[in-house]
Short mmCIF file of C-alpha atoms and ligand atoms in Angstrom, two decimals:
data_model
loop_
_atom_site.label_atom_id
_atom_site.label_comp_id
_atom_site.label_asym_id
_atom_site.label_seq_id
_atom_site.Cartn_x
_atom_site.Cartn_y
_atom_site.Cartn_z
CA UNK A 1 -10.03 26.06 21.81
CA UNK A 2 -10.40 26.73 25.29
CA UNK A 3 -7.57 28.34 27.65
CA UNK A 4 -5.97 25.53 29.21
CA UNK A 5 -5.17 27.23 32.35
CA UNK A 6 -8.95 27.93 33.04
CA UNK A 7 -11.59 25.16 34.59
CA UNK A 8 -14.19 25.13 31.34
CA UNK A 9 -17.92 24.22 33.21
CA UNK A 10 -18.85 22.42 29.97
CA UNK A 11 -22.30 22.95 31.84
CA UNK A 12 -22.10 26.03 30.32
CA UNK A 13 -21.77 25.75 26.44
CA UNK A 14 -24.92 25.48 24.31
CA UNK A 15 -25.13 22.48 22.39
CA UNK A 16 -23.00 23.57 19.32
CA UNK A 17 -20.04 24.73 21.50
CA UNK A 18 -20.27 21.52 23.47
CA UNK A 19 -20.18 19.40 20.91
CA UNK A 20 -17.16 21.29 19.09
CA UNK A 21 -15.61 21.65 23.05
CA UNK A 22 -15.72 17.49 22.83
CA UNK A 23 -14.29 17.84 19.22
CA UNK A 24 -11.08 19.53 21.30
CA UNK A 25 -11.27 17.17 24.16
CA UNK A 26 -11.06 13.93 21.53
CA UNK A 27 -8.44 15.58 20.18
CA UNK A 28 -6.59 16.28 23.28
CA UNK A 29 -7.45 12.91 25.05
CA UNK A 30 -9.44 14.14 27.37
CA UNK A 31 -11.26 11.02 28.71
CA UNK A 32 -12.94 12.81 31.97
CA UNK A 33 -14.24 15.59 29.78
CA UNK A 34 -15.67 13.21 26.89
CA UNK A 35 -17.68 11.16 29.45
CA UNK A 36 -19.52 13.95 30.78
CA UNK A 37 -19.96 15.71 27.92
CA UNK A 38 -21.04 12.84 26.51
CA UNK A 39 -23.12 12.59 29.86
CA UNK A 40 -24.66 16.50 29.84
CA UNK A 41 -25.65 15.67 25.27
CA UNK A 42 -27.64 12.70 26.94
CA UNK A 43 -29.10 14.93 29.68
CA UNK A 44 -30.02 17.57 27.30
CA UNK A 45 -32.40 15.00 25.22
CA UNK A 46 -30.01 14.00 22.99
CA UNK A 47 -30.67 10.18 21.11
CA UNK A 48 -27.82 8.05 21.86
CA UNK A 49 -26.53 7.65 18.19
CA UNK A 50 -26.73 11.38 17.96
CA UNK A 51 -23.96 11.69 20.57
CA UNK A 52 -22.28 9.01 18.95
CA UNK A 53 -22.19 10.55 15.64
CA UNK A 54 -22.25 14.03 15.99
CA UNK A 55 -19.56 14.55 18.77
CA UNK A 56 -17.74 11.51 19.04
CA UNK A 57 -17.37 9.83 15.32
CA UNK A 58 -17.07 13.34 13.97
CA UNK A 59 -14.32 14.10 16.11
CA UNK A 60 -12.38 11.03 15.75
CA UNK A 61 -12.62 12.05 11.83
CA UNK A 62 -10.76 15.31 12.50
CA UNK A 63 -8.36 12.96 14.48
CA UNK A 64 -7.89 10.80 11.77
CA UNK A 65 -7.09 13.79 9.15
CA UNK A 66 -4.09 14.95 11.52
CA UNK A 67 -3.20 11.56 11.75
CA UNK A 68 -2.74 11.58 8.29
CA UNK A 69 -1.23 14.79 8.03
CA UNK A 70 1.54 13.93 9.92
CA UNK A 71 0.44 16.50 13.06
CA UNK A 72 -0.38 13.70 15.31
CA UNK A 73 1.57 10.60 16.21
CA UNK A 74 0.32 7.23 17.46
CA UNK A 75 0.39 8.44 21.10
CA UNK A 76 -2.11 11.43 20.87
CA UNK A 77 -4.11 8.73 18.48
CA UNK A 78 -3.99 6.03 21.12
CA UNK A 79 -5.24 8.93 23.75
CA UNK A 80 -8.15 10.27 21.46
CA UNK A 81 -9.28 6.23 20.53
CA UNK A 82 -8.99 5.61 24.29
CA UNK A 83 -11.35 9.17 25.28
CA UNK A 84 -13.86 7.70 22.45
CA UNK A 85 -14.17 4.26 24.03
CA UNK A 86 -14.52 6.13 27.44
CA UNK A 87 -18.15 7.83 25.55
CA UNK A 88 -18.81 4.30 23.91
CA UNK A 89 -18.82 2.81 27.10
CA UNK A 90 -21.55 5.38 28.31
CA UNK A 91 -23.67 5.02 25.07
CA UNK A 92 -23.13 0.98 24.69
CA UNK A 93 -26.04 -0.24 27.17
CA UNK A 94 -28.39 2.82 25.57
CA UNK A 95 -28.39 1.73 21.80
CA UNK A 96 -28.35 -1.65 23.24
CA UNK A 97 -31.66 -0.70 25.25
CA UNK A 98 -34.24 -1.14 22.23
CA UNK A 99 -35.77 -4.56 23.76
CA UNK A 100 -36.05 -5.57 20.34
CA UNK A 101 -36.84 -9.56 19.40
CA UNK A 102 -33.67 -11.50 18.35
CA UNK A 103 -33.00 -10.78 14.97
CA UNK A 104 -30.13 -13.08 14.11
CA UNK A 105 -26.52 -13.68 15.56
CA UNK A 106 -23.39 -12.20 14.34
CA UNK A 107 -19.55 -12.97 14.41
CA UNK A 108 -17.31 -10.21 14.26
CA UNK A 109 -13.61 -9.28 14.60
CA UNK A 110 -10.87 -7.21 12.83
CA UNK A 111 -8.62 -9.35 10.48
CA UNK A 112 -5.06 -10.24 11.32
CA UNK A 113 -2.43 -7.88 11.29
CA UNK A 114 -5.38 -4.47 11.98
CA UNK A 115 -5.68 -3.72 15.74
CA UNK A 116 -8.29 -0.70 14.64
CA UNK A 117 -10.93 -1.84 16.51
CA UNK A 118 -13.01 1.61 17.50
CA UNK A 119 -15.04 1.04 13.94
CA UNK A 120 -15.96 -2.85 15.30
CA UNK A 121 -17.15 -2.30 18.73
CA UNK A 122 -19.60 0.86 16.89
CA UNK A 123 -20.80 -1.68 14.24
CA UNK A 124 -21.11 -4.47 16.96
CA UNK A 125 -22.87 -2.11 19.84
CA UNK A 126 -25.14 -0.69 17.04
CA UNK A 127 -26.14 -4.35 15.90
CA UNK A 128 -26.85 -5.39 19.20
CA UNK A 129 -28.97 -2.27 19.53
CA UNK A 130 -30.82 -3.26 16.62
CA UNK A 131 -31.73 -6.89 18.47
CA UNK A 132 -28.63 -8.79 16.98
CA UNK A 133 -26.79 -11.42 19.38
CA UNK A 134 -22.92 -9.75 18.85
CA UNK A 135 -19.70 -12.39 19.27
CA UNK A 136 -16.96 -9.92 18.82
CA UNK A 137 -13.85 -11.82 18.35
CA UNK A 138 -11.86 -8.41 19.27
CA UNK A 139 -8.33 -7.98 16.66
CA UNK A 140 -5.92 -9.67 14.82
CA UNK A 141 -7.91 -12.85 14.10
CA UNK A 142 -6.40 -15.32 11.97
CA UNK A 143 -8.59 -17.25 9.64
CA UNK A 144 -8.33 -20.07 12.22
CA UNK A 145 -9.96 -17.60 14.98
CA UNK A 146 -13.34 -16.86 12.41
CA UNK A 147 -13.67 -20.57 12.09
CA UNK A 148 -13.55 -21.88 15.83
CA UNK A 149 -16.03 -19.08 16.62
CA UNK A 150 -18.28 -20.24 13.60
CA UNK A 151 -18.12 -23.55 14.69
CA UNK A 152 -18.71 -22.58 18.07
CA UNK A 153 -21.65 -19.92 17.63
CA UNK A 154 -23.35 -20.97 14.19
CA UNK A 155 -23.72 -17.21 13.30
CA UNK A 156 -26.07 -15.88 11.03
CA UNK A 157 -23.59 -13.28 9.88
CA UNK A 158 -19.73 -12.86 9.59
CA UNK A 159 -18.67 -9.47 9.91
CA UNK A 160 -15.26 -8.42 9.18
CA UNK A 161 -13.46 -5.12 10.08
CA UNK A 162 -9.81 -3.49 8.46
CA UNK A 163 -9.09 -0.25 8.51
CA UNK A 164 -5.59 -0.48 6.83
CA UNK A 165 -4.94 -1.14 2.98
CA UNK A 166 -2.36 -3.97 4.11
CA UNK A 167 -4.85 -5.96 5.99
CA UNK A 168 -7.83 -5.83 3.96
CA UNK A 169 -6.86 -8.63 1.89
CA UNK A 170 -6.90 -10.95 4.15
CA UNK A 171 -10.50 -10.68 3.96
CA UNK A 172 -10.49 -12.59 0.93
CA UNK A 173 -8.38 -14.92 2.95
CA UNK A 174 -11.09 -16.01 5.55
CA UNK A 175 -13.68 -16.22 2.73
CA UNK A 176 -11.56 -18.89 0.27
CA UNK A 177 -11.45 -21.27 3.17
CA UNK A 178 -14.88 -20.98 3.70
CA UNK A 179 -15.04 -21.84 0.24
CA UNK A 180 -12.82 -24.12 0.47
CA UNK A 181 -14.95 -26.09 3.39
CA UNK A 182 -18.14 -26.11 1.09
CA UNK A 183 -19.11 -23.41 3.85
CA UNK A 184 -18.89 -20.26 2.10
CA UNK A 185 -23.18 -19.92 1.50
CA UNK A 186 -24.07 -20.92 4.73
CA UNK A 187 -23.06 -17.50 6.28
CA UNK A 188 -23.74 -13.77 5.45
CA UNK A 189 -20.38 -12.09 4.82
CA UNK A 190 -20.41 -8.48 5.96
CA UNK A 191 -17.12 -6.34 5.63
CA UNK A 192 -16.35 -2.76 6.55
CA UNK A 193 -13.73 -0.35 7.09
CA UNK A 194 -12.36 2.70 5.77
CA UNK A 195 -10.15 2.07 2.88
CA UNK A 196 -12.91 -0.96 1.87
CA UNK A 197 -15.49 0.12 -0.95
CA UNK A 198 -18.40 -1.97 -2.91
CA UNK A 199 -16.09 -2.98 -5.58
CA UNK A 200 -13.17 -4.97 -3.09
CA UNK A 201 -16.23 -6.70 -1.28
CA UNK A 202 -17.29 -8.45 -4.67
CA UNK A 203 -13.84 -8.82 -5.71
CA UNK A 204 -13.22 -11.09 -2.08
CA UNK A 205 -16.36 -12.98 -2.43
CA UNK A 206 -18.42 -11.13 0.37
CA UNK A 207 -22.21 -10.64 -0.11
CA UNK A 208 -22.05 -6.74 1.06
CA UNK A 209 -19.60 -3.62 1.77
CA UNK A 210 -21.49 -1.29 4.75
CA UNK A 211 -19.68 2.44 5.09
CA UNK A 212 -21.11 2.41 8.22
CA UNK A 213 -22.76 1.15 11.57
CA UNK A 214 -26.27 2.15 10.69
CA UNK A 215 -25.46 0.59 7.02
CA UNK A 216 -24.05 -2.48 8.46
CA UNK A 217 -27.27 -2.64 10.58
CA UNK A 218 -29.94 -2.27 7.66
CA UNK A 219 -27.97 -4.42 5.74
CA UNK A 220 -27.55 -7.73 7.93
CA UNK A 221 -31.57 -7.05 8.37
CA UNK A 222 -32.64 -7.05 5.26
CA UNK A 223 -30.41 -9.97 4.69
CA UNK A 224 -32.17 -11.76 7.62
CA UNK A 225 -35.44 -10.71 6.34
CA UNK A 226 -34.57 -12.77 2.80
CA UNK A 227 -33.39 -15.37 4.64
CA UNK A 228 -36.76 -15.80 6.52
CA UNK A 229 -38.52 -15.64 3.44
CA UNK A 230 -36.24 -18.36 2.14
CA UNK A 231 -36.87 -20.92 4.69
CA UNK A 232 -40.57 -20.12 4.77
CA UNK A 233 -40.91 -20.77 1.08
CA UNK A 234 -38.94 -24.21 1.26
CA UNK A 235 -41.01 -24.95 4.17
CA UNK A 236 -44.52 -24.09 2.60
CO1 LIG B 301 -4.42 3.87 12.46
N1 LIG B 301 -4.45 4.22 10.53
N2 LIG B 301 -2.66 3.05 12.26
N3 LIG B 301 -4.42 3.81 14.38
N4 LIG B 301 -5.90 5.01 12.43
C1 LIG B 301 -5.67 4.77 9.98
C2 LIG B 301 -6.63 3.67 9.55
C3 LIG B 301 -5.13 5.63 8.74
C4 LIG B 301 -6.15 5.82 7.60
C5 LIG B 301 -4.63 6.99 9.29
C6 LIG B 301 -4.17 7.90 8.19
O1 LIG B 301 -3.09 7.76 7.70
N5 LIG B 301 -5.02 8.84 7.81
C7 LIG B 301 -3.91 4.81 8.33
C8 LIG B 301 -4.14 3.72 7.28
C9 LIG B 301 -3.55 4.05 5.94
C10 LIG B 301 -3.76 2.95 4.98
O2 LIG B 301 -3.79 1.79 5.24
N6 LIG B 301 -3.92 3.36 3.75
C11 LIG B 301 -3.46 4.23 9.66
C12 LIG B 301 -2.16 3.75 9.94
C13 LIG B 301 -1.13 3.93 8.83
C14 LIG B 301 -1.82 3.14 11.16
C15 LIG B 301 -0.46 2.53 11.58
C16 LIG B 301 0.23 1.70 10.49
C17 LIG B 301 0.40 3.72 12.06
C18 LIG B 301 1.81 3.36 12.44
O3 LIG B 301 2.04 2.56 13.31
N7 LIG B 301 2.72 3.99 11.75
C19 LIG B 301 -0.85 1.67 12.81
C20 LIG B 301 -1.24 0.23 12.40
C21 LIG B 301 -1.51 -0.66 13.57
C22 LIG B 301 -2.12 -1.99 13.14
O4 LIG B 301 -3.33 -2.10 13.02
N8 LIG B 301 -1.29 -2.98 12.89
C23 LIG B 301 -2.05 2.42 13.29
C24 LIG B 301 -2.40 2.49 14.64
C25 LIG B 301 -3.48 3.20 15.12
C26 LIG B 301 -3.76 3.39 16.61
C27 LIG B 301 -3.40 2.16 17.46
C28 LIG B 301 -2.95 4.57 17.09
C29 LIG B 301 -5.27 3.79 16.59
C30 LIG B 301 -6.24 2.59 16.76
C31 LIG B 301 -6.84 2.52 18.13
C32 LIG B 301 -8.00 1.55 18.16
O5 LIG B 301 -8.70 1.31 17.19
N9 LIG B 301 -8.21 1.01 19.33
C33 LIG B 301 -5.43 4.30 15.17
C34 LIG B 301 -6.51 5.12 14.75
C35 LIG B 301 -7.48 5.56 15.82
C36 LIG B 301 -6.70 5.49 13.39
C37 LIG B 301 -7.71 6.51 12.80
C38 LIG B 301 -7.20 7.87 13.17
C39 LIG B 301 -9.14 6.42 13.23
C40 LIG B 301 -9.81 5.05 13.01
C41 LIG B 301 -11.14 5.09 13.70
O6 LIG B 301 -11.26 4.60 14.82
N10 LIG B 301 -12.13 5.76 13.07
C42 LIG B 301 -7.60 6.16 11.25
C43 LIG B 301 -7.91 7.35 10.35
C44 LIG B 301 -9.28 7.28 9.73
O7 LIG B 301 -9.89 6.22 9.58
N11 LIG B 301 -9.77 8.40 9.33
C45 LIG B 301 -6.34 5.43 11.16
C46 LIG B 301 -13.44 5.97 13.66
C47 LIG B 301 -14.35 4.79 13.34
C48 LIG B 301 -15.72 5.08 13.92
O8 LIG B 301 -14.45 4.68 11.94
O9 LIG B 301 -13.01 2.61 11.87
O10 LIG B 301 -13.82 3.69 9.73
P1 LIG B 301 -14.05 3.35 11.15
O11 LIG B 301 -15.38 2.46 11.24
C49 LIG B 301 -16.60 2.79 10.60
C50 LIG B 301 -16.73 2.23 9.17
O12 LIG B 301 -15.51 2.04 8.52
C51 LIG B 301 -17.53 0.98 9.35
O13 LIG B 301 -18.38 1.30 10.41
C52 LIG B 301 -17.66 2.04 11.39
C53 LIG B 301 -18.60 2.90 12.19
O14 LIG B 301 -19.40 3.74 11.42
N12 LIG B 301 -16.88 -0.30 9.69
C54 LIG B 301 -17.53 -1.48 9.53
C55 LIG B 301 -15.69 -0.56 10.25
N13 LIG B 301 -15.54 -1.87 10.44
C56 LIG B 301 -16.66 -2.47 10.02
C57 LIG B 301 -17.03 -3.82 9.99
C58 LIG B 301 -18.25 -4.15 9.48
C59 LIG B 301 -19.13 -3.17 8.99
C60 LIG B 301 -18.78 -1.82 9.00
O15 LIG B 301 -18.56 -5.46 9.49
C61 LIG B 301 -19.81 -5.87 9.09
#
């Protein structure tokens, strides 16, 4: 790690020491420091979801293992989420750059009782990168919340987001009352999150479990892409 005391010109690092310098700097909270390293990666030819990946998700992992650990505490966790969003913010218009045609629209939001919400805004900046039209509902959202918006929006997709073992079944919760309302096979039902896997998402009734932003992407396309060929069969 790098003396504290001394004025690091992350100018200077090669690309390996930068990106394990921003490893530090997530750790440490170090908003400044993650935007322009984030800022030099980009400079240096660097794709957008490289950054994202490489220096920022992989450092919020080795966050999240001393989180666990019991060596950090909800402060330092809260000051490493809020240096990531500071890099997010300075990747978000990049991935969202692709000009792409409109490939569907998408609610999302973390279920009630989970205010994780760094996981989300990836899945939702990555799907609007990939041409989707993104309603992120934010946290907490109540079952009531998911059903105004899908009212209100008449999403392709619902995507759901918990990150803690407590909230995830409320997923299930959202989905029986879309059941319930004869709704339930009008929408794509995305979920994602850490402590999720393949087998919960079939247990709570949703059509797919992605691991991840670029899964969650291919997935809600190729789930597009049978829809199309749905509606041109019934219409031919
Ligand atoms: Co929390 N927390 N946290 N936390 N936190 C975890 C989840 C935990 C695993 C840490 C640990 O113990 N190792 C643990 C959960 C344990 C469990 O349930 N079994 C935990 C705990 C216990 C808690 C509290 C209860 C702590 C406390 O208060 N004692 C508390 C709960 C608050 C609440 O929600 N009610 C809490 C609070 C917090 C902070 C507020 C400090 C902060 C959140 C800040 C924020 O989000 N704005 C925080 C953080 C940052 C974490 C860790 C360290 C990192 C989560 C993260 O952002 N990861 C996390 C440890 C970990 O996950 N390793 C932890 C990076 C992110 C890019 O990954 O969110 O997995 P992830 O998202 C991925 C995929 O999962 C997927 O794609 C994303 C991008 O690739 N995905 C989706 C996610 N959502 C999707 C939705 C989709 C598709 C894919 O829809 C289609």
């Amino acid at each position: 790690m790098a003396d504290q005391d001394e004025e690091l010109d992350l100018r200077t690092l090669s690309d390996e020491e930068l990106t394990e310098q921003m490893w530090d700097d997530l750790y440490d909270g170090l908003a400044d420091e993650i935007a322009e390293g984030t800022k030099i990666l980009l400079e240096r030819g660097w794709q957008p979801y490289e950054v994202l990946t490489k220096a920022l998700v992989e450092g919020m992992r080795i966050v999240g293992n001393d989180f666990r650990d019991g060596i950090l505490f909800v402060p330092e966790v809260l000051l490493a989420a809020n240096a990531m969003k500071t890099g997010m913010t300075i990747l978000r218009p990049l991935l969202a750059e692709t000009g792409a045609p409109k490939m569907g629209k998408m609610v999302i939001g973390t279920v009630k009782g989970d205010i994780h919400d760094i996981g989300k805004n990836l899945v939702s900046m990555m799907m609007e990168g990939a041409g989707f039209e993104v309603i992120d509902l934010g946290i907490n959202n109540p079952v009531e919340k998911y059903l105004a918006a899908i009212e209100e929006h008449q999403p392709d997709i619902l995507g759901m987001s918990a990150l803690l073992t407590t909230t995830m079944p409320y997923m299930k919760v959202v989905i029986d009352e879309l059941k319930t309302r004869g709704m339930r096979d009008d929408y794509v039902v995305l979920v994602g999150g850490a402590p999720l896997n393949e087998e919960f998402a079939r247990e709570v009734g949703a059509d797919a479990y992605c691991r991840d932003a670029a899964v969650a992407v291919e997935t809600a396309k190729s789930f597009m892409q049978r829809r199309h060929n749905q509606l041109r069969a019934a219409a031919g």
